[in-house]
């Protein structure tokens, strides 16, 4: 079974940092891009970032560019989202999600077919 | 960035109704448009990817159409389990933007 599981969500003060992890199982991890998508309380989905299967290509939403950094360790089947300079508007459930189609060193055009259960990040003093 | 605009933002419908949701992109995205269903407290579920291709296991009452900038999601006969929020997303170019969502409620 293909599974993704996020961890690392926490209450943090504005300006603080947090690292989220996304652990994967049940598929050839290095063959698929992984995305982070967030959802603020009562709001819609917001795409945050994506990393290619090989890890060589990373992309970010304008709202997090320069503050967040995505990385992956294919030996541990894990993707990370390092979040710095956190703001109240970063408060959300953060999901990791796997691209449906194979890609290694580039991004596919596919949507995401497997999602984790989400981890909650709260930025508040 | 490509802006994705869904309409309506919400709708009320009855079981058995035909429901259509539209999604418009601010520029052409070819057919790289995906549809998701999300129920409260749950992660989204991929329904259609791309444009008109039904994801494996999704009931055939769901269908998608469109290309370029205008797309539709149709539910041919609404079932009780279909009451949820639906999102479109373009994966033509990063950032991979979502629409604002359409909430389908029980009339």
Short mmCIF file of C-alpha atoms in Angstrom, two decimals:
data_model
loop_
_atom_site.label_atom_id
_atom_site.label_comp_id
_atom_site.label_asym_id
_atom_site.label_seq_id
_atom_site.Cartn_x
_atom_site.Cartn_y
_atom_site.Cartn_z
CA UNK A 1 0.00 0.00 0.00
CA UNK A 2 1.25 3.46 -0.90
CA UNK A 3 1.40 5.65 2.20
CA UNK A 4 2.59 9.11 3.15
CA UNK A 5 2.79 10.30 6.75
CA UNK A 6 3.60 13.84 7.87
CA UNK A 7 5.07 14.84 11.22
CA UNK A 8 6.61 17.85 12.89
CA UNK A 9 3.64 20.17 13.14
CA UNK A 10 3.62 22.28 16.29
CA UNK A 11 2.75 25.58 17.92
CA UNK A 12 5.50 28.11 17.17
CA UNK A 13 5.89 31.83 17.78
CA UNK A 14 5.99 34.33 14.91
CA UNK A 15 9.49 34.52 13.48
CA UNK A 16 10.25 30.98 14.57
CA UNK A 17 11.26 27.92 12.58
CA UNK A 18 9.90 24.42 12.14
CA UNK A 19 10.82 21.38 10.05
CA UNK A 20 8.12 19.10 8.72
CA UNK A 21 8.82 15.55 7.59
CA UNK A 22 6.96 13.35 5.14
CA UNK A 23 7.75 9.64 5.35
CA UNK A 24 6.79 7.46 2.39
CA UNK A 25 6.33 3.75 1.84
CA UNK A 26 4.94 1.34 -0.73
CA UNK A 27 6.46 2.80 -3.89
CA UNK A 28 9.82 3.55 -5.51
CA UNK A 29 10.30 6.86 -3.75
CA UNK A 30 12.99 8.37 -5.99
CA UNK A 31 10.76 8.01 -9.06
CA UNK A 32 8.14 10.53 -7.95
CA UNK A 33 7.96 14.22 -7.16
CA UNK A 34 6.52 15.14 -3.76
CA UNK A 35 4.47 18.26 -3.07
CA UNK A 36 3.51 20.18 0.05
CA UNK A 37 -0.01 21.62 0.06
CA UNK A 38 -1.51 23.56 2.96
CA UNK A 39 -4.97 24.50 4.11
CA UNK A 40 -5.59 27.33 6.53
CA UNK A 41 -8.52 26.89 8.94
CA UNK A 42 -11.79 27.13 7.02
CA UNK A 43 -10.00 28.00 3.78
CA UNK A 44 -9.14 26.32 0.49
CA UNK A 45 -6.10 24.41 -0.67
CA UNK A 46 -2.85 26.27 -1.32
CA UNK A 47 0.03 24.62 -3.17
CA UNK A 48 3.30 25.37 -1.32
CA UNK A 49 6.23 23.54 -2.89
CA UNK A 50 7.38 20.56 -4.96
CA UNK A 51 10.62 18.62 -5.29
CA UNK A 52 11.49 16.32 -8.19
CA UNK A 53 12.13 12.63 -7.63
CA UNK A 54 15.89 13.01 -7.84
CA UNK A 55 15.81 16.12 -5.70
CA UNK A 56 17.50 18.34 -8.28
CA UNK A 57 14.52 20.60 -8.97
CA UNK A 58 12.58 22.53 -6.37
CA UNK A 59 9.82 25.09 -6.75
CA UNK A 60 7.88 27.30 -4.35
CA UNK A 61 4.77 29.42 -4.09
CA UNK A 62 5.51 33.14 -3.99
CA UNK A 63 4.04 33.30 -0.48
CA UNK A 64 6.82 31.11 0.96
CA UNK A 65 9.74 31.75 -1.39
CA UNK A 66 12.87 32.69 0.52
CA UNK A 67 11.44 31.43 3.82
CA UNK A 68 10.69 27.75 3.15
CA UNK A 69 13.05 25.11 1.78
CA UNK A 70 12.12 21.66 0.50
CA UNK A 71 14.55 18.74 0.43
CA UNK A 72 14.51 14.97 0.29
CA UNK A 73 16.59 12.02 1.44
CA UNK A 74 15.88 9.17 -0.94
CA UNK A 75 17.84 6.75 1.26
CA UNK A 76 15.29 7.40 4.02
CA UNK A 77 12.20 7.78 1.78
CA UNK A 78 11.56 11.13 3.41
CA UNK A 79 10.84 14.68 2.24
CA UNK A 80 11.38 17.68 4.47
CA UNK A 81 9.95 21.20 4.55
CA UNK A 82 12.11 23.64 6.49
CA UNK A 83 10.01 26.64 7.44
CA UNK A 84 11.74 29.80 8.69
CA UNK A 85 10.51 33.29 9.57
CA UNK A 86 7.05 31.90 10.24
CA UNK A 87 4.05 34.21 10.15
CA UNK A 88 0.53 33.94 11.49
CA UNK A 89 -0.71 33.42 7.94
CA UNK A 90 1.37 30.21 7.71
CA UNK A 91 -1.02 28.61 10.21
CA UNK A 92 -2.52 25.62 8.41
CA UNK A 93 -2.74 21.89 8.02
CA UNK A 94 0.21 20.87 5.87
CA UNK A 95 -0.19 17.87 3.59
CA UNK A 96 2.48 16.09 1.61
CA UNK A 97 1.27 14.55 -1.62
CA UNK A 98 2.84 12.37 -4.30
CA UNK A 99 2.70 13.12 -8.02
CA UNK A 100 0.73 10.43 -9.79
CA UNK A 101 3.10 10.08 -12.74
CA UNK A 102 6.72 9.05 -12.83
CA UNK A 103 9.39 11.69 -13.00
CA UNK A 104 12.96 11.73 -11.80
CA UNK A 105 14.84 14.86 -12.78
CA UNK A 106 11.96 16.95 -14.05
CA UNK A 107 8.33 17.54 -13.10
CA UNK A 108 5.47 15.64 -14.65
CA UNK A 109 2.25 17.39 -15.57
CA UNK A 110 0.20 15.10 -13.38
CA UNK A 111 -1.89 15.80 -10.35
CA UNK A 112 -1.25 14.19 -6.98
CA UNK A 113 -2.80 10.83 -6.24
CA UNK A 114 -1.70 10.03 -2.69
CA UNK A 115 -1.92 12.37 0.28
CA UNK A 116 -0.80 12.11 3.86
CA UNK A 117 -3.14 12.72 6.78
CA UNK A 118 -1.75 16.21 7.39
CA UNK A 119 0.15 17.87 10.22
CA UNK A 120 -0.98 21.07 11.92
CA UNK A 121 1.24 24.14 12.16
CA UNK A 122 0.06 26.97 14.38
CA UNK A 123 1.96 30.26 14.42
CA UNK A 124 0.93 32.34 17.39
CA UNK A 125 2.40 34.15 20.36
CA UNK B 1 1.29 32.96 -11.88
CA UNK B 2 -1.78 31.32 -13.39
CA UNK B 3 -5.00 32.17 -11.55
CA UNK B 4 -7.70 29.52 -11.35
CA UNK B 5 -11.28 30.70 -10.85
CA UNK B 6 -14.07 28.28 -9.98
CA UNK B 7 -17.77 28.93 -10.18
CA UNK B 8 -19.98 28.79 -8.34
CA UNK B 9 -18.32 29.05 -4.93
CA UNK B 10 -21.14 26.98 -3.49
CA UNK B 11 -24.31 25.30 -4.65
CA UNK B 12 -27.24 23.45 -3.16
CA UNK B 13 -28.51 20.37 -4.92
CA UNK B 14 -30.62 17.30 -4.32
CA UNK B 15 -29.76 13.64 -4.65
CA UNK B 16 -30.14 12.68 -8.30
CA UNK B 17 -29.46 16.18 -9.64
CA UNK B 18 -26.97 16.86 -12.41
CA UNK B 19 -24.28 19.23 -11.14
CA UNK B 20 -21.75 21.21 -13.15
CA UNK B 21 -18.78 23.12 -11.76
CA UNK B 22 -16.61 25.31 -13.94
CA UNK B 23 -12.97 26.26 -13.66
CA UNK B 24 -11.30 28.99 -15.69
CA UNK B 25 -7.56 29.55 -16.03
CA UNK B 26 -6.09 33.02 -16.51
CA UNK B 27 -4.06 31.67 -19.45
CA UNK B 28 -4.01 28.51 -21.49
CA UNK B 29 -3.00 25.39 -19.57
CA UNK B 30 -3.58 22.92 -22.43
CA UNK B 31 -5.33 19.96 -20.75
CA UNK B 32 -3.27 19.95 -17.55
CA UNK B 33 -6.19 20.41 -15.21
CA UNK B 34 -7.04 18.15 -12.28
CA UNK B 35 -10.12 17.85 -10.10
CA UNK B 36 -10.16 16.87 -6.42
CA UNK B 37 -12.90 16.11 -3.91
CA UNK B 38 -12.42 16.96 -0.24
CA UNK B 39 -14.67 16.01 2.66
CA UNK B 40 -14.44 17.75 6.05
CA UNK B 41 -11.40 16.74 8.07
CA UNK B 42 -10.02 14.57 5.27
CA UNK B 43 -7.27 14.89 2.70
CA UNK B 44 -8.36 15.63 -0.87
CA UNK B 45 -8.97 12.81 -3.32
CA UNK B 46 -7.93 12.93 -6.97
CA UNK B 47 -10.95 12.47 -9.25
CA UNK B 48 -9.86 13.50 -12.74
CA UNK B 49 -6.35 13.88 -14.17
CA UNK B 50 -5.96 15.41 -16.65
CA UNK B 51 -9.03 17.30 -17.81
CA UNK B 52 -11.24 14.37 -18.87
CA UNK B 53 -9.44 11.25 -17.61
CA UNK B 54 -11.21 9.58 -14.72
CA UNK B 55 -8.87 8.37 -12.00
CA UNK B 56 -9.02 4.63 -11.31
CA UNK B 57 -11.78 3.74 -8.87
CA UNK B 58 -13.75 6.96 -9.30
CA UNK B 59 -17.42 6.41 -10.16
CA UNK B 60 -18.41 7.00 -13.76
CA UNK B 61 -21.01 9.60 -12.76
CA UNK B 62 -18.05 11.99 -12.53
CA UNK B 63 -16.76 13.44 -15.79
CA UNK B 64 -14.52 16.26 -16.87
CA UNK B 65 -14.14 18.25 -20.04
CA UNK B 66 -12.35 21.24 -21.48
CA UNK B 67 -8.99 22.44 -22.69
CA UNK B 68 -7.14 25.71 -22.95
CA UNK B 69 -8.70 27.97 -20.33
CA UNK B 70 -12.19 26.58 -19.67
CA UNK B 71 -12.98 23.33 -17.90
CA UNK B 72 -15.98 21.65 -16.31
CA UNK B 73 -16.59 18.92 -13.77
CA UNK B 74 -19.96 17.23 -14.07
CA UNK B 75 -21.67 14.86 -11.66
CA UNK B 76 -24.42 13.22 -13.67
CA UNK B 77 -26.57 12.06 -10.75
CA UNK B 78 -25.57 13.41 -7.36
CA UNK B 79 -25.26 10.79 -4.62
CA UNK B 80 -25.26 11.35 -0.84
CA UNK B 81 -21.52 10.66 -0.64
CA UNK B 82 -20.80 13.39 -3.22
CA UNK B 83 -21.59 16.27 -0.87
CA UNK B 84 -18.15 17.77 -0.46
CA UNK B 85 -15.90 20.57 -1.66
CA UNK B 86 -14.37 20.30 -5.11
CA UNK B 87 -11.14 21.93 -6.25
CA UNK B 88 -9.50 22.32 -9.63
CA UNK B 89 -5.71 22.57 -9.96
CA UNK B 90 -3.46 23.35 -12.90
CA UNK B 91 -0.21 21.44 -13.26
CA UNK B 92 0.88 23.05 -16.52
CA UNK B 93 3.36 25.34 -14.83
CA UNK B 94 4.63 26.05 -11.34
CA UNK B 95 3.25 27.32 -9.05
CA UNK B 96 0.66 24.57 -9.32
CA UNK B 97 -2.30 26.73 -8.38
CA UNK B 98 -5.69 25.58 -7.07
CA UNK B 99 -9.08 27.12 -7.59
CA UNK B 100 -10.83 28.51 -4.52
CA UNK B 101 -13.16 25.53 -4.25
CA UNK B 102 -16.85 24.79 -4.80
CA UNK B 103 -18.87 23.51 -1.87
CA UNK B 104 -21.70 21.18 -2.86
CA UNK B 105 -24.38 21.15 -0.17
CA UNK B 106 -27.62 19.30 0.32
CA UNK B 107 -30.75 21.20 -0.69
#
